[in-house]
PDB file of C-alpha atoms in Angstrom:
ATOM      1  CA  MET A   1      69.908 102.668 125.522  1.00 89.00           C
ATOM      2  CA  ILE A   2      70.681  98.965 125.912  1.00 97.00           C
ATOM      3  CA  LEU A   3      71.785  97.507 129.227  1.00 98.00           C
ATOM      4  CA  GLU A   4      74.137  94.520 129.300  1.00 98.00           C
ATOM      5  CA  THR A   5      74.432  92.191 132.282  1.00 98.00           C
ATOM      6  CA  ARG A   6      76.214  88.869 132.718  1.00 98.00           C
ATOM      7  CA  ASP A   7      75.600  85.773 134.778  1.00 97.00           C
ATOM      8  CA  ASP A   8      78.499  83.419 134.029  1.00 97.00           C
ATOM      9  CA  ALA A   9      78.095  82.472 130.355  1.00 98.00           C
ATOM     10  CA  VAL A  10      74.643  84.061 129.966  1.00 98.00           C
ATOM     11  CA  VAL A  11      74.426  87.657 128.758  1.00 98.00           C
ATOM     12  CA  THR A  12      71.205  89.653 129.014  1.00 98.00           C
ATOM     13  CA  LEU A  13      70.604  92.634 126.741  1.00 98.00           C
ATOM     14  CA  THR A  14      67.768  94.857 127.972  1.00 98.00           C
ATOM     15  CA  LEU A  15      66.179  97.421 125.684  1.00 98.00           C
ATOM     16  CA  ASN A  16      65.931 100.349 128.061  1.00 97.00           C
ATOM     17  CA  ARG A  17      63.809 103.149 126.637  1.00 96.00           C
ATOM     18  CA  PRO A  18      60.652 102.612 128.709  1.00 94.00           C
ATOM     19  CA  ALA A  19      59.399 106.157 128.125  1.00 93.00           C
ATOM     20  CA  ARG A  20      59.190 105.237 124.414  1.00 94.00           C
ATOM     21  CA  LYS A  21      57.968 101.665 125.126  1.00 96.00           C
ATOM     22  CA  ASN A  22      61.458 100.558 124.109  1.00 96.00           C
ATOM     23  CA  ALA A  23      60.984 101.738 120.539  1.00 95.00           C
ATOM     24  CA  LEU A  24      64.461 101.898 119.048  1.00 94.00           C
ATOM     25  CA  ASP A  25      65.869 104.988 117.380  1.00 93.00           C
ATOM     26  CA  PRO A  26      68.735 104.766 114.858  1.00 92.00           C
ATOM     27  CA  GLU A  27      71.373 104.981 117.592  1.00 93.00           C
ATOM     28  CA  SER A  28      69.722 102.167 119.562  1.00 95.00           C
ATOM     29  CA  TRP A  29      69.485  99.892 116.513  1.00 96.00           C
ATOM     30  CA  ALA A  30      73.162 100.539 115.822  1.00 95.00           C
ATOM     31  CA  LEU A  31      74.060  99.788 119.448  1.00 97.00           C
ATOM     32  CA  LEU A  32      72.112  96.510 119.364  1.00 98.00           C
ATOM     33  CA  ARG A  33      73.992  95.435 116.267  1.00 98.00           C
ATOM     34  CA  GLU A  34      77.305  96.466 117.810  1.00 98.00           C
ATOM     35  CA  LYS A  35      76.641  94.499 121.004  1.00 98.00           C
ATOM     36  CA  LEU A  36      75.554  91.367 119.147  1.00 98.00           C
ATOM     37  CA  GLU A  37      78.591  91.491 116.874  1.00 98.00           C
ATOM     38  CA  ALA A  38      80.866  91.748 119.912  1.00 98.00           C
ATOM     39  CA  LEU A  39      79.096  88.894 121.714  1.00 98.00           C
ATOM     40  CA  ALA A  40      79.293  86.690 118.624  1.00 98.00           C
ATOM     41  CA  VAL A  41      83.083  86.509 119.012  1.00 97.00           C
ATOM     42  CA  ASP A  42      83.169  86.541 122.818  1.00 97.00           C
ATOM     43  CA  ASP A  43      83.947  82.962 123.886  1.00 96.00           C
ATOM     44  CA  ALA A  44      82.877  83.719 127.465  1.00 97.00           C
ATOM     45  CA  ALA A  45      79.329  84.446 126.274  1.00 98.00           C
ATOM     46  CA  ARG A  46      77.468  81.296 125.267  1.00 98.00           C
ATOM     47  CA  VAL A  47      73.817  82.401 125.399  1.00 98.00           C
ATOM     48  CA  VAL A  48      72.151  85.794 124.975  1.00 98.00           C
ATOM     49  CA  VAL A  49      68.768  86.807 126.369  1.00 98.00           C
ATOM     50  CA  LEU A  50      67.070  89.797 124.760  1.00 98.00           C
ATOM     51  CA  THR A  51      64.344  91.549 126.740  1.00 98.00           C
ATOM     52  CA  GLY A  52      62.801  94.953 127.405  1.00 98.00           C
ATOM     53  CA  ALA A  53      62.489  97.188 130.443  1.00 97.00           C
ATOM     54  CA  GLY A  54      59.330  98.547 132.023  1.00 96.00           C
ATOM     55  CA  GLY A  55      56.849  95.831 131.108  1.00 96.00           C
ATOM     56  CA  THR A  56      57.222  96.202 127.333  1.00 98.00           C
ATOM     57  CA  PHE A  57      59.446  94.253 124.971  1.00 98.00           C
ATOM     58  CA  CYS A  58      59.745  96.633 122.019  1.00 98.00           C
ATOM     59  CA  ALA A  59      57.376  98.951 120.163  1.00 96.00           C
ATOM     60  CA  GLY A  60      59.468  98.726 116.998  1.00 94.00           C
ATOM     61  CA  SER A  61      61.274 101.626 115.393  1.00 92.00           C
ATOM     62  CA  ASP A  62      60.961 105.053 116.984  1.00 88.00           C
ATOM     63  CA  LEU A  63      59.544 106.997 114.062  1.00 75.00           C
ATOM     64  CA  ALA A  64      59.791 110.215 116.045  1.00 72.00           C
ATOM     65  CA  GLY A  65      63.524 109.686 116.414  1.00 58.00           C
ATOM     66  CA  SER A  66      64.213 109.358 112.683  1.00 60.00           C
ATOM     67  CA  SER A  67      65.741 112.152 110.664  1.00 61.00           C
ATOM     68  CA  ALA A  68      63.358 113.562 108.072  1.00 64.00           C
ATOM     69  CA  GLU A  69      66.348 114.453 105.888  1.00 72.00           C
ATOM     70  CA  GLU A  70      67.679 110.906 105.669  1.00 76.00           C
ATOM     71  CA  HIS A  71      66.639 108.929 102.586  1.00 82.00           C
ATOM     72  CA  PRO A  72      64.265 106.023 103.387  1.00 79.00           C
ATOM     73  CA  LEU A  73      66.560 103.586 101.570  1.00 82.00           C
ATOM     74  CA  THR A  74      69.364 104.548 103.929  1.00 82.00           C
ATOM     75  CA  LYS A  75      67.127 104.038 106.972  1.00 82.00           C
ATOM     76  CA  MET A  76      65.856 100.670 105.782  1.00 85.00           C
ATOM     77  CA  GLY A  77      69.316  99.523 104.752  1.00 87.00           C
ATOM     78  CA  ARG A  78      70.517 100.172 108.293  1.00 88.00           C
ATOM     79  CA  LEU A  79      67.550  98.303 109.751  1.00 90.00           C
ATOM     80  CA  GLY A  80      68.165  95.412 107.379  1.00 93.00           C
ATOM     81  CA  ARG A  81      71.755  95.088 108.525  1.00 95.00           C
ATOM     82  CA  VAL A  82      70.576  94.793 112.128  1.00 96.00           C
ATOM     83  CA  ALA A  83      68.063  92.114 111.081  1.00 96.00           C
ATOM     84  CA  ILE A  84      70.820  90.118 109.369  1.00 96.00           C
ATOM     85  CA  THR A  85      72.978  90.369 112.501  1.00 97.00           C
ATOM     86  CA  VAL A  86      70.124  89.028 114.654  1.00 97.00           C
ATOM     87  CA  HIS A  87      69.169  86.213 112.260  1.00 96.00           C
ATOM     88  CA  GLU A  88      72.779  85.118 111.759  1.00 96.00           C
ATOM     89  CA  PHE A  89      73.856  85.426 115.396  1.00 98.00           C
ATOM     90  CA  PRO A  90      75.767  82.162 115.948  1.00 97.00           C
ATOM     91  CA  LYS A  91      74.815  81.505 119.574  1.00 98.00           C
ATOM     92  CA  PRO A  92      71.467  80.654 121.183  1.00 98.00           C
ATOM     93  CA  LEU A  93      69.373  83.819 121.364  1.00 98.00           C
ATOM     94  CA  ILE A  94      66.299  83.921 123.611  1.00 98.00           C
ATOM     95  CA  ALA A  95      63.621  86.621 123.496  1.00 98.00           C
ATOM     96  CA  LEU A  96      61.979  87.182 126.876  1.00 98.00           C
ATOM     97  CA  VAL A  97      58.785  89.045 126.028  1.00 98.00           C
ATOM     98  CA  ASP A  98      56.535  90.876 128.466  1.00 98.00           C
ATOM     99  CA  GLY A  99      53.940  93.343 127.249  1.00 97.00           C
ATOM    100  CA  ALA A 100      53.930  94.566 123.666  1.00 98.00           C
ATOM    101  CA  ALA A 101      56.189  93.316 120.899  1.00 98.00           C
ATOM    102  CA  VAL A 102      54.921  95.107 117.813  1.00 98.00           C
ATOM    103  CA  GLY A 103      56.127  96.125 114.384  1.00 97.00           C
ATOM    104  CA  ALA A 104      59.856  95.656 114.011  1.00 96.00           C
ATOM    105  CA  GLY A 105      59.858  94.817 117.723  1.00 98.00           C
ATOM    106  CA  ALA A 106      57.695  91.756 117.054  1.00 98.00           C
ATOM    107  CA  ASN A 107      59.972  90.609 114.261  1.00 97.00           C
ATOM    108  CA  LEU A 108      63.005  91.237 116.449  1.00 98.00           C
ATOM    109  CA  ALA A 109      61.566  88.779 118.987  1.00 98.00           C
ATOM    110  CA  LEU A 110      60.604  86.244 116.312  1.00 98.00           C
ATOM    111  CA  ALA A 111      64.111  86.365 114.844  1.00 97.00           C
ATOM    112  CA  CYS A 112      65.428  84.854 118.079  1.00 98.00           C
ATOM    113  CA  ASP A 113      65.806  81.093 118.456  1.00 98.00           C
ATOM    114  CA  PHE A 114      63.306  80.856 121.307  1.00 98.00           C
ATOM    115  CA  VAL A 115      60.525  83.177 122.453  1.00 98.00           C
ATOM    116  CA  VAL A 116      59.497  82.956 126.112  1.00 98.00           C
ATOM    117  CA  ALA A 117      56.412  85.070 126.781  1.00 98.00           C
ATOM    118  CA  THR A 118      54.531  86.118 129.879  1.00 98.00           C
ATOM    119  CA  PRO A 119      50.729  85.810 129.787  1.00 98.00           C
ATOM    120  CA  ALA A 120      50.649  89.603 129.371  1.00 98.00           C
ATOM    121  CA  ALA A 121      52.681  89.525 126.149  1.00 98.00           C
ATOM    122  CA  ARG A 122      51.082  90.878 122.991  1.00 98.00           C
ATOM    123  CA  PHE A 123      52.347  90.568 119.430  1.00 98.00           C
ATOM    124  CA  GLY A 124      51.337  92.665 116.449  1.00 98.00           C
ATOM    125  CA  GLN A 125      52.396  93.324 112.876  1.00 97.00           C
ATOM    126  CA  ILE A 126      51.029  96.857 113.145  1.00 95.00           C
ATOM    127  CA  PHE A 127      52.728  98.277 110.039  1.00 95.00           C
ATOM    128  CA  ALA A 128      49.453  98.799 108.134  1.00 95.00           C
ATOM    129  CA  ARG A 129      48.187 101.017 110.961  1.00 93.00           C
ATOM    130  CA  ARG A 130      51.129 103.310 110.238  1.00 90.00           C
ATOM    131  CA  GLY A 131      50.673 103.269 106.458  1.00 92.00           C
ATOM    132  CA  LEU A 132      53.716 101.005 106.107  1.00 91.00           C
ATOM    133  CA  SER A 133      54.498  97.517 104.875  1.00 94.00           C
ATOM    134  CA  ILE A 134      56.128  94.795 106.926  1.00 95.00           C
ATOM    135  CA  ASP A 135      59.865  95.019 107.622  1.00 95.00           C
ATOM    136  CA  PHE A 136      62.737  93.675 109.767  1.00 94.00           C
ATOM    137  CA  GLY A 137      62.611  90.409 107.826  1.00 95.00           C
ATOM    138  CA  GLY A 138      58.997  89.676 108.680  1.00 95.00           C
ATOM    139  CA  SER A 139      58.004  88.989 105.060  1.00 95.00           C
ATOM    140  CA  TRP A 140      60.595  86.191 104.995  1.00 94.00           C
ATOM    141  CA  LEU A 141      60.118  84.857 108.503  1.00 95.00           C
ATOM    142  CA  LEU A 142      56.361  84.910 109.150  1.00 96.00           C
ATOM    143  CA  PRO A 143      55.272  82.585 106.306  1.00 95.00           C
ATOM    144  CA  ARG A 144      57.917  80.094 107.438  1.00 94.00           C
ATOM    145  CA  LEU A 145      56.615  80.169 110.989  1.00 96.00           C
ATOM    146  CA  VAL A 146      52.840  80.234 110.495  1.00 97.00           C
ATOM    147  CA  GLY A 147      52.163  79.602 106.802  1.00 96.00           C
ATOM    148  CA  LEU A 148      51.214  82.083 104.106  1.00 96.00           C
ATOM    149  CA  GLN A 149      47.519  82.546 104.926  1.00 98.00           C
ATOM    150  CA  GLN A 150      48.071  83.157 108.636  1.00 98.00           C
ATOM    151  CA  ALA A 151      50.956  85.506 107.816  1.00 97.00           C
ATOM    152  CA  LYS A 152      48.621  87.512 105.589  1.00 98.00           C
ATOM    153  CA  ARG A 153      46.011  87.638 108.341  1.00 98.00           C
ATOM    154  CA  LEU A 154      48.509  88.942 110.885  1.00 98.00           C
ATOM    155  CA  VAL A 155      50.049  91.500 108.541  1.00 97.00           C
ATOM    156  CA  LEU A 156      47.095  92.783 106.523  1.00 97.00           C
ATOM    157  CA  LEU A 157      44.683  93.087 109.449  1.00 97.00           C
ATOM    158  CA  ALA A 158      47.419  94.301 111.811  1.00 97.00           C
ATOM    159  CA  ASP A 159      45.643  92.820 114.824  1.00 95.00           C
ATOM    160  CA  LEU A 160      47.282  92.352 118.203  1.00 97.00           C
ATOM    161  CA  ILE A 161      47.272  88.747 119.408  1.00 98.00           C
ATOM    162  CA  GLY A 162      47.839  87.416 122.903  1.00 98.00           C
ATOM    163  CA  ALA A 163      50.564  85.123 124.142  1.00 98.00           C
ATOM    164  CA  ASP A 164      48.473  81.946 124.014  1.00 98.00           C
ATOM    165  CA  GLU A 165      47.360  82.504 120.431  1.00 98.00           C
ATOM    166  CA  ALA A 166      50.935  83.378 119.452  1.00 98.00           C
ATOM    167  CA  ARG A 167      52.086  80.093 120.980  1.00 98.00           C
ATOM    168  CA  ASP A 168      49.365  78.146 119.170  1.00 98.00           C
ATOM    169  CA  LEU A 169      50.445  79.705 115.883  1.00 98.00           C
ATOM    170  CA  GLY A 170      54.084  78.804 116.478  1.00 97.00           C
ATOM    171  CA  LEU A 171      55.314  82.343 117.128  1.00 98.00           C
ATOM    172  CA  VAL A 172      56.044  81.718 120.825  1.00 98.00           C
ATOM    173  CA  THR A 173      57.914  78.723 122.200  1.00 98.00           C
ATOM    174  CA  TRP A 174      56.657  78.918 125.801  1.00 98.00           C
ATOM    175  CA  VAL A 175      54.174  80.994 127.788  1.00 98.00           C
ATOM    176  CA  GLU A 176      55.197  81.083 131.447  1.00 98.00           C
ATOM    177  CA  GLU A 177      53.839  82.882 134.489  1.00 97.00           C
ATOM    178  CA  ASP A 178      57.368  83.269 135.852  1.00 98.00           C
ATOM    179  CA  ALA A 179      58.980  83.809 132.485  1.00 98.00           C
ATOM    180  CA  ALA A 180      62.163  85.347 133.902  1.00 98.00           C
ATOM    181  CA  THR A 181      62.952  82.310 136.059  1.00 98.00           C
ATOM    182  CA  PHE A 182      62.072  79.937 133.234  1.00 98.00           C
ATOM    183  CA  THR A 183      64.304  81.855 130.816  1.00 98.00           C
ATOM    184  CA  ALA A 184      67.216  81.862 133.256  1.00 98.00           C
ATOM    185  CA  SER A 185      66.935  78.072 133.603  1.00 98.00           C
ATOM    186  CA  LEU A 186      66.684  77.617 129.832  1.00 98.00           C
ATOM    187  CA  ALA A 187      69.716  79.832 129.265  1.00 98.00           C
ATOM    188  CA  ARG A 188      71.781  77.844 131.776  1.00 98.00           C
ATOM    189  CA  ARG A 189      70.817  74.587 130.055  1.00 98.00           C
ATOM    190  CA  LEU A 190      71.906  75.936 126.685  1.00 98.00           C
ATOM    191  CA  ALA A 191      75.120  77.408 128.089  1.00 98.00           C
ATOM    192  CA  ALA A 192      76.117  73.969 129.413  1.00 97.00           C
ATOM    193  CA  LEU A 193      75.946  72.358 125.953  1.00 97.00           C
ATOM    194  CA  PRO A 194      78.761  72.180 123.336  1.00 96.00           C
ATOM    195  CA  PRO A 195      78.955  75.714 121.897  1.00 96.00           C
ATOM    196  CA  VAL A 196      80.400  74.812 118.497  1.00 96.00           C
ATOM    197  CA  ALA A 197      77.890  72.024 117.934  1.00 96.00           C
ATOM    198  CA  LEU A 198      75.004  74.339 118.846  1.00 97.00           C
ATOM    199  CA  ALA A 199      76.268  77.031 116.485  1.00 97.00           C
ATOM    200  CA  GLN A 200      76.572  74.508 113.669  1.00 96.00           C
ATOM    201  CA  SER A 201      73.100  73.069 114.219  1.00 97.00           C
ATOM    202  CA  LYS A 202      71.554  76.538 114.422  1.00 96.00           C
ATOM    203  CA  ALA A 203      73.122  77.556 111.122  1.00 95.00           C
ATOM    204  CA  LEU A 204      72.109  74.263 109.457  1.00 95.00           C
ATOM    205  CA  LEU A 205      68.488  74.670 110.525  1.00 95.00           C
ATOM    206  CA  ASN A 206      68.340  78.307 109.451  1.00 92.00           C
ATOM    207  CA  ARG A 207      69.748  77.516 106.013  1.00 91.00           C
ATOM    208  CA  GLY A 208      67.921  74.238 105.590  1.00 90.00           C
ATOM    209  CA  VAL A 209      64.503  75.829 105.098  1.00 85.00           C
ATOM    210  CA  THR A 210      65.604  77.265 101.744  1.00 85.00           C
ATOM    211  CA  GLN A 211      67.929  74.473 100.551  1.00 84.00           C
ATOM    212  CA  SER A 212      67.575  71.196  98.763  1.00 87.00           C
ATOM    213  CA  LEU A 213      68.112  67.932 100.654  1.00 86.00           C
ATOM    214  CA  ARG A 214      71.424  67.419  98.859  1.00 92.00           C
ATOM    215  CA  ASP A 215      72.653  70.866  99.896  1.00 88.00           C
ATOM    216  CA  ALA A 216      71.572  70.234 103.488  1.00 87.00           C
ATOM    217  CA  LEU A 217      73.378  66.876 103.594  1.00 89.00           C
ATOM    218  CA  ASP A 218      76.560  68.429 102.189  1.00 90.00           C
ATOM    219  CA  ASN A 219      76.423  71.167 104.825  1.00 88.00           C
ATOM    220  CA  GLU A 220      75.791  68.628 107.591  1.00 89.00           C
ATOM    221  CA  THR A 221      78.858  66.671 106.508  1.00 92.00           C
ATOM    222  CA  ARG A 222      81.076  69.743 106.694  1.00 89.00           C
ATOM    223  CA  ALA A 223      79.600  70.726 110.052  1.00 90.00           C
ATOM    224  CA  GLN A 224      80.281  67.306 111.589  1.00 88.00           C
ATOM    225  CA  ALA A 225      83.891  67.501 110.431  1.00 91.00           C
ATOM    226  CA  VAL A 226      84.229  70.746 112.368  1.00 90.00           C
ATOM    227  CA  ASN A 227      82.525  69.281 115.444  1.00 90.00           C
ATOM    228  CA  LEU A 228      84.823  66.238 115.446  1.00 86.00           C
ATOM    229  CA  ALA A 229      87.832  68.552 115.408  1.00 89.00           C
ATOM    230  CA  THR A 230      86.865  70.130 118.758  1.00 91.00           C
ATOM    231  CA  GLU A 231      87.443  68.850 122.281  1.00 90.00           C
ATOM    232  CA  ASP A 232      83.698  68.523 122.813  1.00 91.00           C
ATOM    233  CA  ALA A 233      83.004  65.391 120.749  1.00 88.00           C
ATOM    234  CA  PRO A 234      85.510  63.276 122.732  1.00 89.00           C
ATOM    235  CA  ILE A 235      84.275  64.847 125.988  1.00 92.00           C
ATOM    236  CA  ALA A 236      80.692  63.905 125.119  1.00 89.00           C
ATOM    237  CA  TYR A 237      81.708  60.359 124.188  1.00 82.00           C
ATOM    238  CA  ARG A 238      83.638  59.846 127.411  1.00 87.00           C
ATOM    239  CA  ALA A 239      80.741  61.308 129.403  1.00 90.00           C
ATOM    240  CA  PHE A 240      78.392  58.815 127.735  1.00 85.00           C
ATOM    241  CA  LEU A 241      80.672  55.883 128.579  1.00 87.00           C
ATOM    242  CA  ASP A 242      81.325  57.081 132.135  1.00 87.00           C
ATOM    243  CA  LYS A 243      77.690  58.138 132.714  1.00 87.00           C
ATOM    244  CA  VAL A 244      78.703  61.711 133.552  1.00 84.00           C
ATOM    245  CA  ALA A 245      75.525  63.774 133.868  1.00 81.00           C
ATOM    246  CA  GLU A 246      76.963  67.234 133.196  1.00 87.00           C
ATOM    247  CA  PRO A 247      80.181  67.158 131.184  1.00 90.00           C
ATOM    248  CA  GLN A 248      82.095  70.445 130.873  1.00 91.00           C
ATOM    249  CA  TYR A 249      82.307  71.467 127.234  1.00 93.00           C
ATOM    250  CA  THR A 250      84.982  73.879 126.040  1.00 90.00           C
ATOM    251  CA  GLY A 251      84.375  74.487 122.340  1.00 88.00           C
ATOM    252  CA  ARG A 252      88.145  74.502 121.820  1.00 89.00           C
ATOM    253  CA  TRP A 253      89.735  73.377 118.569  1.00 85.00           C
ATOM    254  CA  ALA A 254      91.519  70.068 119.160  1.00 82.00           C
ATOM    255  CA  VAL A 255      93.455  69.560 115.916  1.00 73.00           C
ATOM    256  CA  ARG A 256      97.174  70.125 116.398  1.00 58.00           C
TER     257      ARG A 256
END
């Protein structure tokens, strides 16, 4: 089960299977993908916070909830489609992590744009303890975040690491005692910024790590053309000239 709540332009999705430490069964993974796809095209939603109920973020996939009759390729294909939806989500996505984020649950958190952790957060690539190899995009993401040797350490030894070490490695953006309040403030800041420009920059950064400089420059040129065709670029310019502290961005297309 996944709860959805709204506070103006900020939407919070809460993984709500505390009895299973928020491990997600096939229906839950499908629901997460469905909710993110709907929010991606919902102009009223500008920022999404992903968190877990009951003092745990997510214990990964619920192996007990999987059908023994279903082919593993079918299961993994479904999981891969959810991972793509998370990685390509066009709006700012914040993981608020308390307690354990392990296995696919760890890589779900790391796929978000920002990770805000409580001091009690723990992260683990525990696949080897289950006789499995890394999944949910971790083989692609981890080396980009921490480098190849550290990625191998985390995955092959399958150790749990604390919030501070995760931050030092670059897996966590902030460790905060009052992580919920901090995340709410961060989400409001992001929601007040130009939505189209943020979406463009997010996509450029995500693609840039695997592109040449020429490809990145070409993509930046196209993105700026889109930005300049919205109401937000003129609003930002006028706000700069008039010294307006908090301009109201719309994201609306301005070409007529």
